[in-house]
Coordinates of C-alpha atoms in Angstrom, one line a residue:
G1 CA -102.8 12.8 -37.2
E2 CA -101.6 14.5 -34.6
V3 CA -98.8 12.8 -32.9
T4 CA -98.7 13.1 -28.8
L5 CA -96.0 13.2 -27.1
P6 CA -95.7 11.6 -23.7
G7 CA -95.4 13.9 -20.5
H8 CA -95.5 16.8 -23.1
A9 CA -97.9 19.6 -23.0
L10 CA -98.2 21.6 -25.8
I11 CA -99.4 25.4 -25.4
D12 CA -102.3 26.8 -26.6
G13 CA -103.8 30.1 -27.5
R14 CA -105.3 30.3 -23.3
D15 CA -101.8 29.8 -22.0
V16 CA -100.1 32.2 -24.3
R17 CA -101.0 35.6 -22.1
K18 CA -100.3 33.6 -18.9
L19 CA -96.6 32.8 -20.7
R20 CA -95.9 36.6 -21.8
A21 CA -97.3 37.5 -18.5
R22 CA -95.1 35.5 -16.6
Q23 CA -92.0 36.6 -18.2
G24 CA -93.1 40.6 -17.6
L25 CA -93.4 41.1 -21.3
S26 CA -95.6 43.2 -23.1
R27 CA -97.4 41.6 -26.5
K28 CA -95.0 44.1 -28.3
A29 CA -91.8 42.6 -26.9
F30 CA -92.7 39.3 -26.6
A31 CA -93.4 39.3 -30.5
E32 CA -89.9 41.2 -30.5
R33 CA -88.1 38.8 -28.2
Y34 CA -89.2 35.8 -29.9
G35 CA -89.4 37.1 -33.6
L36 CA -93.1 36.5 -34.0
D37 CA -95.6 39.3 -35.7
P38 CA -97.5 41.0 -32.3
R39 CA -101.2 40.9 -34.2
T40 CA -100.9 36.9 -34.0
V41 CA -100.0 37.0 -30.5
E42 CA -102.9 39.0 -30.2
G43 CA -104.9 37.2 -32.3
W44 CA -103.8 33.8 -30.4
E45 CA -104.7 35.5 -27.2
Q46 CA -108.1 36.3 -28.5
E47 CA -108.7 32.7 -29.8
R48 CA -109.1 34.2 -33.1
F49 CA -106.1 32.6 -34.7
G50 CA -105.6 28.9 -34.6
M51 CA -101.9 27.6 -34.1
D52 CA -100.4 24.9 -35.5
R53 CA -98.7 21.9 -34.1
S54 CA -95.1 24.1 -35.2
V55 CA -96.4 27.1 -33.4
R56 CA -97.1 25.2 -30.3
V57 CA -93.9 23.6 -30.2
L58 CA -92.2 26.6 -30.1
L59 CA -94.2 28.2 -27.7
S60 CA -93.3 25.5 -24.9
V61 CA -90.0 25.5 -25.6
I62 CA -90.2 29.2 -24.9
A63 CA -92.0 28.5 -21.5
H64 CA -89.1 25.9 -20.8
E65 CA -86.2 27.3 -22.2
P66 CA -86.8 30.7 -23.5
E67 CA -82.9 31.7 -23.7
A68 CA -82.5 28.8 -25.9
V69 CA -84.8 30.5 -28.2
V70 CA -83.2 34.1 -27.7
R71 CA -79.9 32.5 -28.6
S72 CA -80.8 30.6 -31.5
L73 CA -82.3 33.5 -32.7
R74 CA -79.2 36.1 -32.5
K75 CA -76.9 33.2 -34.2
A76 CA -79.1 32.7 -37.2
R77 CA -78.9 36.7 -37.9

């Protein structure tokens, strides 16, 4: 089963477009910034693709601490 974390709402496909718009990024730019495939981002936005919990957690971190994700990806290179 899925564990619910108190006080933490995880992002779903409908929220991805809003998140991207709030950051002022095109689909391609959003995908590149966070190491994602643009077609996958499109699939989430159009609700053609489901998202597992790990993706929803990553997107929630991007929503609240986007620079932490960017810094982590830079260090991983």
